[in-house]
Every structure is written in structure tokens, then in C-alpha cells.
Amino acid sequence: MAAISLATGAGAEQKKSAPAGFIAIQEGQLPVILSAPHGGQGEIPGVSARQGDGLQKGASGFRTERDVNTEQLALAVASALETKLGKKPYYVVAKFHRKFIDPNRPADIAVEDPKARQVYDAYHQTLARFCGEVQKAFGHGLVLDIHGQGTARDTVFRGTQNGKTDRALVQQFGEKVHAGPESFCGLLAARGLTVQPTDTSRETAGFTGGYITQTCGAREGIGAIQLEFGSDLRKKENLKTTAAKVADAIAAFAKLYLSDKPSQKR
Ligand SMILES: [Zn+2]
């Protein structure tokens, strides 16, 4: 495993963040924020792997397995979206391995070392800042938290806590923003991906949306959806195709709901 170099890939935006280098960050121009907390492979110098002593293991508990290729998938979605719309989405993407920090858990499960806590806090503070900027500029925004699952290799599982974490958008645009052909997952399914569910059925246990969607989705004007991609969709040779479909669905969703002048677009 490679230690994360503080210099590697640190663009102007990343240098502003502290502690730089452990998180890839992009300031955006669209009301779309991508997050990928579990794809990194880097070590954090001086920090040991978490042990999880006394913590419950499993779905919403202590886990250390990374979500392979989700760092690359998130960056590919951002790049495809910029190509398509000529504007950048925001993103916050972990470069550290989940065994050191789990940003998709409350702090008492997520970190064990104070040095790691700084990085955990930076991840969440950046997401919070981006949500605030987007809400201020556009009145509303979409957070997509990108993950990988090993249960169904060709499937994307939707997680909104069964309609809780995207409620801010439902309040503005109605139930169609959560379920059905004009929901984000409906638009994704229309681009050839198997998505479960796209309607008002109960979301699959274990994939109903974690700490990031819960915290972002509680913010004013922000709808948050956790997307759990099956392993086939994250294979290196499929990443570009998967990213293109996700970016296309985001563009369609943005056109329907996320204009800065919604009255002209609806
Ligand atoms: Zn994950």
C-alpha cells in the first residue's frame, strides 16, 4: 500500500483544505456534490488500522473493507459531467483506506486515532461547506454518496432511508423527485442500469443510506442519495461506461430540478 504523498495531485483547491492530500476535493459550479468515502487505498502516516474493539460489526457498524474503484468512479463521473455540461460538480473523495477512517459512520465508530480524527472532520466539514454553498447559490442541491457492494454484481442499490434523506427535494418538487421515471434512480435505470428500487418499494436492508446521506440530507435544501454499485459496474474496463450513464442521469436530473432558475425549467 502506498503512503499518501502530501504533494500528489494536490491542486489549488486541495491545498486550501486541511489536512491536504488525504482527501481529493473539487469546488464546483453545479448544485451537485459527489462523495466517495470508501475507495481510497492510502495510509495515514503514524496512524494504525482501526481495531473496532467492543464495536458491533456489520452493515451500520464497524467495517474496514474498501469499496474497490469507487474513488476512480466518482472522479470519472465528475469528469464526464464537466465534459457534458461544461461545468464542474463539487466532490469530496477519500484517498485514505477505510481501515484508518470510515467517513460514513459517526465519529465514535469512524476513528480511533486523534490524527485520523482531523482528516475525518475535514471530510465532513468540506461536505458541510459545499452543501451550504450550493444551498445559498441555487436554493437546492443533490448529494450522491458513491459506494460499492458485493451482493448483486450488476445492480445499483438506492439508499435514501426510504425517502428521508431526499425529503428536502421532495418538498420543493414533489414525490416524483424520489420515486418513478423522473427520480434520479429512475433516470439512471432509463440509461440501462439495474437500480433497486426506483419506486416507493422498501430499500434493500443494509443499503438504505448511511451517515453521510443522513447528515447531508438533513441540511436545508439538500437531497442526498447513497448509490451502492455492484462489482461488475466497478470493473476497470466498465468504469467509463458506468460513469457516463451516471453523469447522463445527473445532467437529466439537473435539467428537471436543479436549475438556478427553477421557474423557467419546470
Ligand atoms: Zn461503502
Short mmCIF file of C-alpha atoms and ligand atoms in Angstrom, two decimals:
data_model
loop_
_atom_site.label_atom_id
_atom_site.label_comp_id
_atom_site.label_asym_id
_atom_site.label_seq_id
_atom_site.Cartn_x
_atom_site.Cartn_y
_atom_site.Cartn_z
CA MET A 1 0.00 0.00 0.00
CA ALA A 2 1.34 3.40 -0.94
CA ALA A 3 1.55 6.12 1.65
CA ILE A 4 -0.25 9.24 0.50
CA SER A 5 2.14 11.91 -0.62
CA LEU A 6 1.13 15.35 0.51
CA ALA A 7 2.17 16.70 -2.88
CA THR A 8 0.45 14.15 -5.13
CA GLY A 9 -2.49 15.52 -7.04
CA ALA A 10 -2.83 18.50 -4.75
CA GLY A 11 -4.41 21.13 -6.96
CA ALA A 12 -5.19 24.67 -5.91
CA GLU A 13 -8.46 23.60 -4.32
CA GLN A 14 -6.91 20.75 -2.39
CA LYS A 15 -4.18 22.94 -0.96
CA LYS A 16 -6.85 25.03 0.72
CA SER A 17 -8.10 22.03 2.66
CA ALA A 18 -6.54 20.73 5.83
CA PRO A 19 -5.10 18.19 6.17
CA ALA A 20 -4.27 18.34 2.47
CA GLY A 21 -3.56 15.24 0.45
CA PHE A 22 -5.79 12.75 2.25
CA ILE A 23 -8.96 13.90 0.54
CA ALA A 24 -9.50 14.87 -3.11
CA ILE A 25 -11.64 17.98 -3.20
CA GLN A 26 -13.17 19.98 -6.02
CA GLU A 27 -15.10 23.23 -5.75
CA GLY A 28 -17.94 23.09 -8.25
CA GLN A 29 -20.23 25.27 -10.34
CA LEU A 30 -23.20 22.90 -10.34
CA PRO A 31 -25.62 22.11 -7.49
CA VAL A 32 -24.26 18.57 -7.44
CA ILE A 33 -21.90 17.18 -4.78
CA LEU A 34 -20.25 13.78 -5.17
CA SER A 35 -18.84 11.89 -2.19
CA ALA A 36 -16.86 8.64 -2.19
CA PRO A 37 -15.69 7.74 1.32
CA HIS A 38 -14.58 4.10 0.94
CA GLY A 39 -12.50 3.84 -2.24
CA GLY A 40 -9.10 5.05 -1.06
CA GLN A 41 -6.01 2.91 -0.59
CA GLY A 42 -3.63 5.30 1.15
CA GLU A 43 -2.09 5.07 4.56
CA ILE A 44 -2.09 7.93 7.04
CA PRO A 45 1.45 8.21 8.39
CA GLY A 46 1.62 7.41 12.09
CA VAL A 47 -1.95 6.10 12.25
CA SER A 48 -2.65 2.40 12.88
CA ALA A 49 -5.51 0.42 11.41
CA ARG A 50 -8.67 0.64 13.49
CA GLN A 51 -9.39 -2.35 15.74
CA GLY A 52 -13.08 -1.83 16.49
CA ASP A 53 -12.82 -3.29 19.99
CA GLY A 54 -16.24 -3.51 21.56
CA LEU A 55 -18.00 -2.20 18.44
CA GLN A 56 -20.78 -4.01 16.68
CA LYS A 57 -19.69 -5.30 13.26
CA GLY A 58 -21.64 -5.21 10.00
CA ALA A 59 -23.96 -3.04 7.93
CA SER A 60 -24.10 0.13 10.02
CA GLY A 61 -21.36 -0.88 12.46
CA PHE A 62 -17.60 -1.37 12.31
CA ARG A 63 -16.20 -2.31 8.89
CA THR A 64 -12.79 -1.87 7.29
CA GLU A 65 -13.21 -3.26 3.73
CA ARG A 66 -12.78 -0.70 0.99
CA ASP A 67 -15.18 -0.20 -1.94
CA VAL A 68 -12.92 -1.06 -4.87
CA ASN A 69 -12.72 1.52 -7.68
CA THR A 70 -15.25 3.93 -6.19
CA GLU A 71 -12.59 6.66 -5.93
CA GLN A 72 -12.00 6.27 -9.68
CA LEU A 73 -15.73 6.03 -10.38
CA ALA A 74 -16.51 9.27 -8.55
CA LEU A 75 -13.72 11.13 -10.35
CA ALA A 76 -14.83 9.68 -13.70
CA VAL A 77 -18.41 10.82 -13.07
CA ALA A 78 -17.15 14.32 -12.24
CA SER A 79 -15.06 14.41 -15.39
CA ALA A 80 -17.89 13.10 -17.61
CA LEU A 81 -20.27 15.64 -16.12
CA GLU A 82 -17.86 18.50 -16.77
CA THR A 83 -17.44 17.35 -20.38
CA LYS A 84 -21.21 17.09 -20.81
CA LEU A 85 -22.29 20.34 -19.13
CA GLY A 86 -19.15 22.45 -19.31
CA LYS A 87 -19.36 22.94 -15.52
CA LYS A 88 -17.78 21.11 -12.60
CA PRO A 89 -19.63 19.30 -9.85
CA TYR A 90 -18.30 19.54 -6.31
CA TYR A 91 -16.64 16.45 -4.91
CA VAL A 92 -15.14 15.07 -1.70
CA VAL A 93 -13.32 11.78 -2.28
CA ALA A 94 -11.32 9.80 0.28
CA LYS A 95 -7.74 8.87 -0.67
CA PHE A 96 -7.16 7.08 2.65
CA HIS A 97 -8.10 3.43 3.25
CA ARG A 98 -11.25 2.68 5.22
CA LYS A 99 -9.24 0.71 7.75
CA PHE A 100 -7.98 4.05 9.12
CA ILE A 101 -11.14 6.16 8.87
CA ASP A 102 -14.75 5.44 7.93
CA PRO A 103 -16.40 8.75 6.96
CA ASN A 104 -19.75 7.02 6.57
CA ARG A 105 -20.05 6.42 10.31
CA PRO A 106 -20.48 8.70 13.35
CA ALA A 107 -17.13 9.68 14.85
CA ASP A 108 -17.29 7.15 17.69
CA ILE A 109 -17.24 4.29 15.16
CA ALA A 110 -15.27 6.07 12.41
CA VAL A 111 -11.90 6.85 14.00
CA GLU A 112 -9.65 5.71 16.84
CA ASP A 113 -6.59 7.98 16.48
CA PRO A 114 -6.71 11.78 17.04
CA LYS A 115 -4.60 12.33 13.89
CA ALA A 116 -7.21 10.44 11.88
CA ARG A 117 -9.95 12.43 13.54
CA GLN A 118 -8.60 15.61 11.90
CA VAL A 119 -8.98 14.00 8.48
CA TYR A 120 -12.45 12.68 9.34
CA ASP A 121 -13.50 16.16 10.46
CA ALA A 122 -12.06 17.70 7.29
CA TYR A 123 -14.12 15.28 5.15
CA HIS A 124 -17.35 16.25 6.90
CA GLN A 125 -16.55 19.96 7.21
CA THR A 126 -15.87 20.11 3.47
CA LEU A 127 -19.14 18.33 2.67
CA ALA A 128 -21.00 20.69 5.01
CA ARG A 129 -19.36 23.74 3.44
CA PHE A 130 -20.21 22.55 -0.08
CA CYS A 131 -23.84 21.84 0.92
CA GLY A 132 -24.06 25.36 2.36
CA GLU A 133 -22.54 26.98 -0.74
CA VAL A 134 -24.86 25.06 -3.06
CA GLN A 135 -27.94 25.85 -0.98
CA LYS A 136 -27.02 29.54 -0.93
CA ALA A 137 -26.28 29.75 -4.66
CA PHE A 138 -29.05 27.53 -6.03
CA GLY A 139 -31.61 27.06 -3.24
CA HIS A 140 -31.25 23.29 -3.52
CA GLY A 141 -28.78 20.59 -4.45
CA LEU A 142 -28.09 16.89 -4.82
CA VAL A 143 -25.52 14.87 -2.88
CA LEU A 144 -24.63 11.47 -4.34
CA ASP A 145 -22.63 9.25 -1.97
CA ILE A 146 -20.89 6.61 -4.07
CA HIS A 147 -20.20 3.11 -2.70
CA GLY A 148 -19.62 -0.47 -3.82
CA GLN A 149 -21.46 -3.61 -2.76
CA GLY A 150 -20.78 -7.31 -3.24
CA THR A 151 -24.35 -8.62 -3.06
CA ALA A 152 -25.57 -8.15 -6.66
CA ARG A 153 -22.85 -7.57 -9.22
CA ASP A 154 -24.94 -5.83 -11.89
CA THR A 155 -27.13 -3.76 -9.56
CA VAL A 156 -27.13 -0.27 -8.05
CA PHE A 157 -28.93 -0.07 -4.71
CA ARG A 158 -30.59 3.23 -3.80
CA GLY A 159 -30.32 4.43 -0.21
CA THR A 160 -32.43 7.36 1.00
CA GLN A 161 -33.57 5.93 4.34
CA ASN A 162 -36.75 5.18 2.41
CA GLY A 163 -37.38 8.74 1.37
CA LYS A 164 -35.93 10.61 4.35
CA THR A 165 -32.59 11.89 3.03
CA ASP A 166 -34.02 13.32 -0.21
CA ARG A 167 -37.03 14.86 1.52
CA ALA A 168 -35.80 18.45 1.03
CA LEU A 169 -36.07 17.99 -2.74
CA VAL A 170 -39.46 16.24 -2.45
CA GLN A 171 -40.71 19.25 -0.50
CA GLN A 172 -39.67 21.52 -3.39
CA PHE A 173 -40.55 19.35 -6.39
CA GLY A 174 -42.96 16.65 -5.24
CA GLU A 175 -42.81 12.86 -4.83
CA LYS A 176 -41.62 12.32 -8.43
CA VAL A 177 -38.16 13.51 -7.38
CA HIS A 178 -37.88 10.48 -5.04
CA ALA A 179 -39.57 7.65 -6.97
CA GLY A 180 -40.59 6.90 -10.53
CA PRO A 181 -39.21 7.65 -14.01
CA GLU A 182 -38.27 11.24 -13.16
CA SER A 183 -36.48 10.40 -9.93
CA PHE A 184 -32.68 10.22 -10.04
CA CYS A 185 -32.73 6.42 -9.86
CA GLY A 186 -35.50 6.26 -12.49
CA LEU A 187 -33.34 8.36 -14.80
CA LEU A 188 -30.37 6.10 -14.06
CA ALA A 189 -32.41 2.98 -14.84
CA ALA A 190 -33.54 4.56 -18.14
CA ARG A 191 -29.86 4.64 -19.12
CA GLY A 192 -29.58 0.87 -18.86
CA LEU A 193 -28.51 0.30 -15.25
CA THR A 194 -30.38 -2.06 -12.94
CA VAL A 195 -31.38 0.08 -9.97
CA GLN A 196 -33.25 -1.11 -6.88
CA PRO A 197 -35.63 0.37 -6.06
CA THR A 198 -36.71 3.12 -8.44
CA ASP A 199 -40.22 3.24 -6.97
CA THR A 200 -41.60 3.54 -3.44
CA SER A 201 -40.72 -0.07 -2.51
CA ARG A 202 -38.68 -0.51 0.65
CA GLU A 203 -34.95 -0.08 0.10
CA THR A 204 -32.74 -3.16 0.47
CA ALA A 205 -31.62 -3.82 4.06
CA GLY A 206 -28.00 -2.84 4.56
CA PHE A 207 -28.10 -0.35 1.66
CA THR A 208 -30.62 2.17 2.93
CA GLY A 209 -28.14 5.04 3.27
CA GLY A 210 -25.52 5.73 5.93
CA TYR A 211 -24.14 8.59 7.97
CA ILE A 212 -23.15 10.80 5.02
CA THR A 213 -26.55 10.75 3.33
CA GLN A 214 -28.21 11.17 6.72
CA THR A 215 -26.14 14.22 7.68
CA CYS A 216 -26.15 15.88 4.24
CA GLY A 217 -29.82 15.05 3.70
CA ALA A 218 -30.68 16.83 6.95
CA ARG A 219 -29.28 20.11 5.59
CA GLU A 220 -31.53 22.83 4.21
CA GLY A 221 -32.39 22.32 0.54
CA ILE A 222 -30.16 19.27 0.12
CA GLY A 223 -31.32 15.86 -1.09
CA ALA A 224 -28.87 13.00 -0.55
CA ILE A 225 -28.84 9.56 -2.14
CA GLN A 226 -26.45 6.69 -1.40
CA LEU A 227 -25.63 4.65 -4.50
CA GLU A 228 -24.16 1.15 -3.98
CA PHE A 229 -22.64 -0.12 -7.22
CA GLY A 230 -22.24 -3.86 -7.92
CA SER A 231 -18.79 -5.23 -8.70
CA ASP A 232 -19.32 -5.59 -12.48
CA LEU A 233 -20.17 -1.91 -12.75
CA ARG A 234 -16.91 -1.03 -10.97
CA LYS A 235 -14.59 -3.24 -13.04
CA LYS A 236 -11.78 -1.21 -14.53
CA GLU A 237 -12.95 -1.86 -18.09
CA ASN A 238 -16.52 -0.80 -17.23
CA LEU A 239 -15.79 2.34 -15.21
CA LYS A 240 -16.03 4.74 -18.13
CA THR A 241 -19.38 3.34 -19.28
CA THR A 242 -20.82 3.34 -15.76
CA ALA A 243 -19.59 6.88 -15.16
CA ALA A 244 -21.08 8.10 -18.45
CA LYS A 245 -24.51 6.71 -17.52
CA VAL A 246 -24.39 8.24 -14.04
CA ALA A 247 -23.27 11.61 -15.45
CA ASP A 248 -26.02 11.47 -18.06
CA ALA A 249 -28.62 10.78 -15.35
CA ILE A 250 -27.26 13.65 -13.22
CA ALA A 251 -27.48 16.00 -16.21
CA ALA A 252 -31.08 14.94 -16.85
CA PHE A 253 -31.93 15.34 -13.16
CA ALA A 254 -30.28 18.76 -13.04
CA LYS A 255 -32.25 19.87 -16.09
CA LEU A 256 -35.51 18.77 -14.46
CA TYR A 257 -34.93 20.13 -10.96
CA LEU A 258 -31.63 21.82 -10.24
CA SER A 259 -31.63 24.91 -12.40
CA ASP A 260 -30.75 28.12 -10.60
CA LYS A 261 -33.93 29.47 -12.17
CA PRO A 262 -36.31 26.58 -11.47
CA SER A 263 -39.39 28.54 -12.53
CA GLN A 264 -38.15 28.64 -16.12
CA LYS A 265 -37.21 24.97 -16.25
CA ARG A 266 -40.23 23.26 -14.75
ZN ZN B 1 -19.11 1.91 1.18
#
